[in-house]
Coordinates of C-alpha atoms in Angstrom, one line a residue:
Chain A
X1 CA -101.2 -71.3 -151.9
X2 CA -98.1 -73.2 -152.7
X3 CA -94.9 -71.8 -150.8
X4 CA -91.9 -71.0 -152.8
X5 CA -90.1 -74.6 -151.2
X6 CA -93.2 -76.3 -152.1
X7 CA -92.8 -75.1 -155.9
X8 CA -89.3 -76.2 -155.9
X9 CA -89.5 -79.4 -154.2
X10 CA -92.7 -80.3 -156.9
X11 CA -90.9 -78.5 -160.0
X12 CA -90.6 -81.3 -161.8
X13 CA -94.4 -82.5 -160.9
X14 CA -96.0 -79.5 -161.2
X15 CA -96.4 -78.9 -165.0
X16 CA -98.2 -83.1 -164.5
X17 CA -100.8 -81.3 -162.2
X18 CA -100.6 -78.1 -161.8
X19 CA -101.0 -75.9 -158.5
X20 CA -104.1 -76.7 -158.4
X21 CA -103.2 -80.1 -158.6
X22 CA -101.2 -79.8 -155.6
X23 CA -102.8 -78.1 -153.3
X24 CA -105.7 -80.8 -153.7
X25 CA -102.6 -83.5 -152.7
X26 CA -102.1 -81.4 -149.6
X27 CA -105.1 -80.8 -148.4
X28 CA -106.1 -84.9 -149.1
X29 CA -106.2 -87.4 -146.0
X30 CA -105.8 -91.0 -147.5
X31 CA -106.3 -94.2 -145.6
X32 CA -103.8 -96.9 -146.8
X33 CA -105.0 -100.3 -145.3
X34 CA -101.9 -102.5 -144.5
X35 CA -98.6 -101.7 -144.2
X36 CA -96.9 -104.5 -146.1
X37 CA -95.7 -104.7 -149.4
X38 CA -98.7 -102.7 -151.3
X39 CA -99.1 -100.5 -148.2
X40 CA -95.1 -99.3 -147.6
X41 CA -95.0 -98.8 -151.4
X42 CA -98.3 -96.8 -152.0
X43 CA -97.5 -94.8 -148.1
X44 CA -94.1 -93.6 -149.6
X45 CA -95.3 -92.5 -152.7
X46 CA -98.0 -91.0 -151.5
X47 CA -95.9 -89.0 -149.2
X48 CA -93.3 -87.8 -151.6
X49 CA -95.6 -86.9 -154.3
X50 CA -97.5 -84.7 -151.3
X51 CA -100.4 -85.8 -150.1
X52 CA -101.3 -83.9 -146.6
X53 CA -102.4 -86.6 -144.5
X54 CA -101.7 -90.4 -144.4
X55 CA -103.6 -92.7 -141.8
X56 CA -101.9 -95.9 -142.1
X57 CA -103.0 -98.8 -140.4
X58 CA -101.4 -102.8 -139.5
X59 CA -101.8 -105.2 -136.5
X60 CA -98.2 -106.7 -137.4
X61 CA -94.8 -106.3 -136.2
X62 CA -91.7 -106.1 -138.4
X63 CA -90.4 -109.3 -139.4
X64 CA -87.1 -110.3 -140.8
X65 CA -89.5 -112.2 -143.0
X66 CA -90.9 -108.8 -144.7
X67 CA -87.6 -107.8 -145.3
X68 CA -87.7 -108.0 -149.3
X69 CA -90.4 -105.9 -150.0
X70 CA -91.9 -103.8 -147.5
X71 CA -89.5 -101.1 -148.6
X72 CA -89.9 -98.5 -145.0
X73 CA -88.4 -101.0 -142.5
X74 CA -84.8 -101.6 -141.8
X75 CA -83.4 -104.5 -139.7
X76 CA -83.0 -101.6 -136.9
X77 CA -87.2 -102.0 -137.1
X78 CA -87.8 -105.4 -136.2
X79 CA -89.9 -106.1 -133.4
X80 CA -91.9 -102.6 -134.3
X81 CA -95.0 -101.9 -134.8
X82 CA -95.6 -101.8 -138.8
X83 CA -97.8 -98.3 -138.5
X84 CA -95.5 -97.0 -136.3
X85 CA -92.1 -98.0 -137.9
X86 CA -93.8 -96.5 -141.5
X87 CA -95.0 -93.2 -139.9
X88 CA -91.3 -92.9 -138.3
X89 CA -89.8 -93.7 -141.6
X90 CA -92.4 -91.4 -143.8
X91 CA -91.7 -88.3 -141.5
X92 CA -90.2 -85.4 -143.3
X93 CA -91.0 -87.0 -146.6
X94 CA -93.0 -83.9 -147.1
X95 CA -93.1 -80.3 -146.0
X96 CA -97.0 -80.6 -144.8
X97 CA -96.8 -84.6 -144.1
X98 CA -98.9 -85.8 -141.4
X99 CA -99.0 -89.5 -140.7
X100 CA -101.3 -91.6 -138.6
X101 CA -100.3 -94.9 -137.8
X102 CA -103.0 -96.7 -136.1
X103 CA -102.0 -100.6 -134.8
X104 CA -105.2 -102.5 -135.2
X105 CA -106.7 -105.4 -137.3
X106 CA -109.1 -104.1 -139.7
X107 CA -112.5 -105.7 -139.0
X108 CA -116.2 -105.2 -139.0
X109 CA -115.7 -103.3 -135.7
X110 CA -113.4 -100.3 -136.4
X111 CA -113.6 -99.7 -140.2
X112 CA -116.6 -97.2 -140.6
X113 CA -113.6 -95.3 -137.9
X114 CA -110.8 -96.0 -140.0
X115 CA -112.5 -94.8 -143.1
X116 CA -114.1 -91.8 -141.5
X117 CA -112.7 -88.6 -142.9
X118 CA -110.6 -89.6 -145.8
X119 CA -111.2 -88.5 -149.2
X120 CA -110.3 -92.3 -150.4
X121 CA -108.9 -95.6 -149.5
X122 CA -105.8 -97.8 -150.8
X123 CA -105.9 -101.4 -150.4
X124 CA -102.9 -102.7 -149.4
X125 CA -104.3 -105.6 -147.6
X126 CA -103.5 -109.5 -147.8
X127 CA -106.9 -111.2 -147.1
X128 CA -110.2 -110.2 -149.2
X129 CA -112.1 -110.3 -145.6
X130 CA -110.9 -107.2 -144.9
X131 CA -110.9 -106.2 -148.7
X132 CA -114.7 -106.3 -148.5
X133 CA -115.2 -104.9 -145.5
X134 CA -113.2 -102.0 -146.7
X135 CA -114.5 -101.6 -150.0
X136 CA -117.9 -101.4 -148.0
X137 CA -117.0 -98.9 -145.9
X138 CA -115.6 -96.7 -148.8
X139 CA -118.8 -97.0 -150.4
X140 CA -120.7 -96.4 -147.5
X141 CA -118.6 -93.1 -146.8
X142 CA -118.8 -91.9 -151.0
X143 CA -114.9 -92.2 -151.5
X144 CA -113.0 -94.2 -154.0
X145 CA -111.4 -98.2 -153.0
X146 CA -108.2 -98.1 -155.2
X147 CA -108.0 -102.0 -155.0
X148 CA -104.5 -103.7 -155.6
X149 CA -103.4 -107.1 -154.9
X150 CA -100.0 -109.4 -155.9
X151 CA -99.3 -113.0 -155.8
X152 CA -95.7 -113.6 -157.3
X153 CA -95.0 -112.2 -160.5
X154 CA -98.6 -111.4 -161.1
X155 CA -101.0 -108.3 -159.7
X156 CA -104.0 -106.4 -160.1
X157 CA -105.5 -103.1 -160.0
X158 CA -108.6 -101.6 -160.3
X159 CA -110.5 -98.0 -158.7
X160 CA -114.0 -98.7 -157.6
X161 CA -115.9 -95.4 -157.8
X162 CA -119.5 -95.9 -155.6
X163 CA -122.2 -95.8 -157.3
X164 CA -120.5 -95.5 -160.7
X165 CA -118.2 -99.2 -161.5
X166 CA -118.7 -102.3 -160.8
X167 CA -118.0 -103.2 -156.8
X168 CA -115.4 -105.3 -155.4
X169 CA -117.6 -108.2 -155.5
X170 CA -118.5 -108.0 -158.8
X171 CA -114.9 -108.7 -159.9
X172 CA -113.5 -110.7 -157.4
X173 CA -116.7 -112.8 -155.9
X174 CA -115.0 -115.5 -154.5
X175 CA -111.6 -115.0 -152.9
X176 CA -108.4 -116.7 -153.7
X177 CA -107.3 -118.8 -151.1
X178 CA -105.4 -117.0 -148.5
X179 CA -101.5 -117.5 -146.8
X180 CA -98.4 -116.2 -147.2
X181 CA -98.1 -116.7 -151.2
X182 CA -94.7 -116.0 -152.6
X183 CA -94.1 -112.1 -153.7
X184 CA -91.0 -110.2 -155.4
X185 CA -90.2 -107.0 -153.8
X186 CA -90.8 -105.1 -157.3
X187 CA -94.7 -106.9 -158.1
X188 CA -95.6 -104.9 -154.3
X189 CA -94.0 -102.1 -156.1
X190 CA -95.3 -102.2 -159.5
X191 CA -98.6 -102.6 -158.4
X192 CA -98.3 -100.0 -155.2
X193 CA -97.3 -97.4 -157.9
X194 CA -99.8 -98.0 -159.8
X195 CA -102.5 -98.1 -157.2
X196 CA -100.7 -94.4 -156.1
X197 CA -101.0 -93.0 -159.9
X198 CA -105.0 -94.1 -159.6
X199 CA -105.4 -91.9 -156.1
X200 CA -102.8 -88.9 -157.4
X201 CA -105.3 -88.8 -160.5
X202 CA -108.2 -88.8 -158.5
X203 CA -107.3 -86.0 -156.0
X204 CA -105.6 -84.0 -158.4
X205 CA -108.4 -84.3 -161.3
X206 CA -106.3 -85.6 -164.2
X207 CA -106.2 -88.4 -166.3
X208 CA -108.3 -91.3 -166.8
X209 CA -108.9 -94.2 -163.6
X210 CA -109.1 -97.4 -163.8
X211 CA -112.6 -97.2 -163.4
X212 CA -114.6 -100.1 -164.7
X213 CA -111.2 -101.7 -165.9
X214 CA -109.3 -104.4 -164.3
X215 CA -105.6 -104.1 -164.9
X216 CA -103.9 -107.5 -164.8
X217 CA -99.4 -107.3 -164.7
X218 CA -97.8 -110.3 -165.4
X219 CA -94.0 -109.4 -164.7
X220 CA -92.8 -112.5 -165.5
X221 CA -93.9 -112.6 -169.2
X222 CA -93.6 -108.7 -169.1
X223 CA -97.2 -108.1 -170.3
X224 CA -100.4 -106.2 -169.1
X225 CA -103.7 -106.5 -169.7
X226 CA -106.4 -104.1 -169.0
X227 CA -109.8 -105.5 -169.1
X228 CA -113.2 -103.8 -169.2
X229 CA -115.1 -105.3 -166.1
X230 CA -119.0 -105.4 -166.2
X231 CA -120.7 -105.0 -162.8
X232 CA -124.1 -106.9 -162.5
X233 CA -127.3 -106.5 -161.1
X234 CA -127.1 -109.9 -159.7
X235 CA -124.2 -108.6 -157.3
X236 CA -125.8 -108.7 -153.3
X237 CA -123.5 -105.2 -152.5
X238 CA -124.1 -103.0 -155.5
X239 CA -127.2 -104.7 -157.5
X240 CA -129.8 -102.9 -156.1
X241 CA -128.7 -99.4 -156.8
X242 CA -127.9 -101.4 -160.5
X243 CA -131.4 -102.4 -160.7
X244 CA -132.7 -98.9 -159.8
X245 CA -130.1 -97.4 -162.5
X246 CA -131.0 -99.9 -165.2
Chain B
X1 CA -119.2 -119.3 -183.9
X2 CA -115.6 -117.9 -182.6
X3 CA -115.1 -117.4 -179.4
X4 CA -111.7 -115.4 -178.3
X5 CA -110.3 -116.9 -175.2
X6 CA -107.5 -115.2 -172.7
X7 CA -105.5 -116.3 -169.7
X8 CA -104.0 -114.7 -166.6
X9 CA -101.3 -115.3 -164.2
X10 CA -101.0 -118.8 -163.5
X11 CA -102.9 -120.3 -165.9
X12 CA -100.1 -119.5 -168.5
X13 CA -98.3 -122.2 -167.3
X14 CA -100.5 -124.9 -168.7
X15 CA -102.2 -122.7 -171.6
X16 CA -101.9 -120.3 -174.0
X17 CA -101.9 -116.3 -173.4
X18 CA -104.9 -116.2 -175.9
X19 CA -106.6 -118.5 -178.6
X20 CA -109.5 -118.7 -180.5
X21 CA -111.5 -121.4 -180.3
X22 CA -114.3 -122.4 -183.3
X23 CA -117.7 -123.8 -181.6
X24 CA -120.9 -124.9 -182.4
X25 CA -123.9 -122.3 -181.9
X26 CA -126.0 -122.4 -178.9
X27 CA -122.9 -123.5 -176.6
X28 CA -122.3 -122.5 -173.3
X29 CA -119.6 -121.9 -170.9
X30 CA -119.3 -125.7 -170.1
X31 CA -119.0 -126.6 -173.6
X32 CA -115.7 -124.0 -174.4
X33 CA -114.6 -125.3 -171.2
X34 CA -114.4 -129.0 -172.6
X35 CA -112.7 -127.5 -175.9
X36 CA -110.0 -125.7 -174.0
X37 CA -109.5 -128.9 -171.8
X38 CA -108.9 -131.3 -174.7
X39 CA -106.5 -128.5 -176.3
X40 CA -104.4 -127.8 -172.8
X41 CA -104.8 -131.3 -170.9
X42 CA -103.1 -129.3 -167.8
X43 CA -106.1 -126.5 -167.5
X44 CA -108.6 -128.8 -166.0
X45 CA -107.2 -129.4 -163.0
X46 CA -105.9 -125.8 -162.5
X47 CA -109.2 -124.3 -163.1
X48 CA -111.6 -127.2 -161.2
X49 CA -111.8 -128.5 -157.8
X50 CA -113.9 -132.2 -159.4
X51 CA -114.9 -132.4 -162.4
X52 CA -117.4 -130.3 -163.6
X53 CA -116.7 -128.2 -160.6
X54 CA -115.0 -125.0 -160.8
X55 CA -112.6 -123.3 -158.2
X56 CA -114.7 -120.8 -156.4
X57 CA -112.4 -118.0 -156.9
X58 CA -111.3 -118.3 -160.3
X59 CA -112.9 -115.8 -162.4
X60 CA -114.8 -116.5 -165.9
X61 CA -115.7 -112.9 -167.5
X62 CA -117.4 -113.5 -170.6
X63 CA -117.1 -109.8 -172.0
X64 CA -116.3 -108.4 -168.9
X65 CA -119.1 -110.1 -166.9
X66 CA -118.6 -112.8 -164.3
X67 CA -120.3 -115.9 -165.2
X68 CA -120.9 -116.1 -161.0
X69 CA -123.3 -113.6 -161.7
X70 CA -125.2 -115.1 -165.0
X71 CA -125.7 -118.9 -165.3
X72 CA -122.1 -120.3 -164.6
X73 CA -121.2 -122.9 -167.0
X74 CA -124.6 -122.9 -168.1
X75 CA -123.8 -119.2 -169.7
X76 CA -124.9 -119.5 -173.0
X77 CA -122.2 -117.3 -175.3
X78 CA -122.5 -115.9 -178.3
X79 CA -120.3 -115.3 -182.1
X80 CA -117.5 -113.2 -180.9
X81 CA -117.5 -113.0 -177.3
X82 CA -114.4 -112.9 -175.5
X83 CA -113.8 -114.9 -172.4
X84 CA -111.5 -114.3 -170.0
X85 CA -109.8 -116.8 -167.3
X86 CA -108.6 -115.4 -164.1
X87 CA -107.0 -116.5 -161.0
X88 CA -107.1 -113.3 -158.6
X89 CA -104.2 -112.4 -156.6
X90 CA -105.0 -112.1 -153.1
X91 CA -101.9 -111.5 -151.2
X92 CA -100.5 -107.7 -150.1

């Protein structure tokens, strides 16, 4: 049951979702993977809109460096751990908030871990290594990847349901070539929203995902594309159950 | 045969959001490839590594479906299809 603060604070929410609606945002544990641009944007939405339970996870410090887009630190925060700083920063963003932080590298070792017990995952990630490893584990565990990614002016989205779309390898086989590619503060934000709509929808059971649709933002041409994406039964992660389906 | 052609992110730079391009039956992927290249003279060398070579991580759906995953240039397309050219973002 929603308290009489919690209807307030979600007034203006609540007609989008209902009770319901909320209640499913409280009781929901989300892992958000990276705490960088995509991951401080998608953690504070998430945590305002009132989602119960937020495990986020970075190896990095703080860096003056991040200091244009990874909207939770402050100067007062450099030299801190990433999960640590966000989770500092996210507390009291909502009445029933609990956050995580967990300072580690995702790899092959810890993710089953890291994924266990969420009802989805948000990419916030910089390298597709660790993309696919966690788009792995979510299908491996039965929950939704909300994948996002940025380079400049330019980002993606998609929600990879297992066992329904197409996988993260059937859209993005190769990866781009990694680094420290130039971002804009508002592309990690554009796209960190969006990815945040896609889980809200999920956990609150409204709306339609990106599900078997690519969305591609171009900011600097002011334009977005959403594209119907075709998984295949070629794919080595999800072409067997493909096969068995087709 | 028409064949609708779209462009992401970077490739805007050196050609159009979206054209159609006119073709001769029977051609594949390789073959629009040529057409686009002789219409944007800066696409080639965004979009392969040598000639004849493509990046590995740029993204050729023909409706929807990566050509990775069907017979690469060798993709034989048909009146109508839509192919899309994609560089994926990769950073976070």
């Amino acid at each position: 049951m929603l308290t009489p603060a919690d209807r307030e604070r979600y007034r203006r929410q609540l007609p989008l979702i209902g009770d319901e609606g909320q209640e499913r945002l409280r009781e929901a544990a989300v892992l958000v993977a990276g705490a960088g641009g995509l991951g401080t944007s998608i953690a504070l939405h998430c945590a305002y809109a009132g989602i119960g339970r937020i495990r986020i996870v970075d190896q990095d410090r703080v860096d003056l460096s991040n200091l244009n887009r990874q909207i939770l630190y402050r100067d007062a925060d450099l030299g801190k751990s990433k999960a640590v700083a966000a989770a500092e920063r996210l507390r009291g963003a909502g009445p029933h908030l609990r956050v995580e932080p967990v300072e580690a590298s995702i790899d092959a070792e810890n993710v089953r871990e890291l994924a266990e017990g969420v009802d989805l995952i948000l990419d916030g990630m910089d390298n597709f290594d660790a993309r696919y490893l966690l788009a792995d584990a979510a299908r491996e565990c039965a929950v939704p990847f909300i994948h996002g990614a940025i380079h400049g002016f330019f980002g993606q989205v998609t929600t990879i349901i297992p066992e329904t779309t197409p996988c993260l390898r059937c859209i993005v086989p190769h990866p781009p070539p990694g680094g420290a590619v130039p971002i804009l503060g508002v592309t990690a934000g554009v796209i960190g929203c969006m990815q945040t709509a896609e889980a809200i929808k999920w956990l609150a059971g409204t709306g339609d995902l990106l599900a078997g649709r690519l969305l591609l933002w171009d900011g600097l041409r002011a334009e977005t594309e959403v594209l119907a994406v075709e998984g295949d039964a070629a794919c080595p992660v999800c072409g067997e159950h493909r096969r068995k389906c087709e | 045969m028409q064949i609708l052609v779209k462009t992401f992110a970077s490739l805007r730079d050196v050609a159009e959001r979206e054209t159609m391009v006119c073709i001769e039956e029977g051609a594949v992927v390789g073959d629009l490839m040529e057409v686009l290249f002789r219409r944007y003279p800066g696409l080639e060398e965004a979009l392969f590594s040598s000639p004849g070579e493509l990046k590995r991580f740029v993204n050729i759906l023909v409706n929807g479906r990566n050509i990775h995953f069907m017979r690469g240039m060798d993709t034989v397309l048909h009146d109508g299809d839509r192919v899309v050219l994609f560089p994926p973002a990769g950073g976070g």
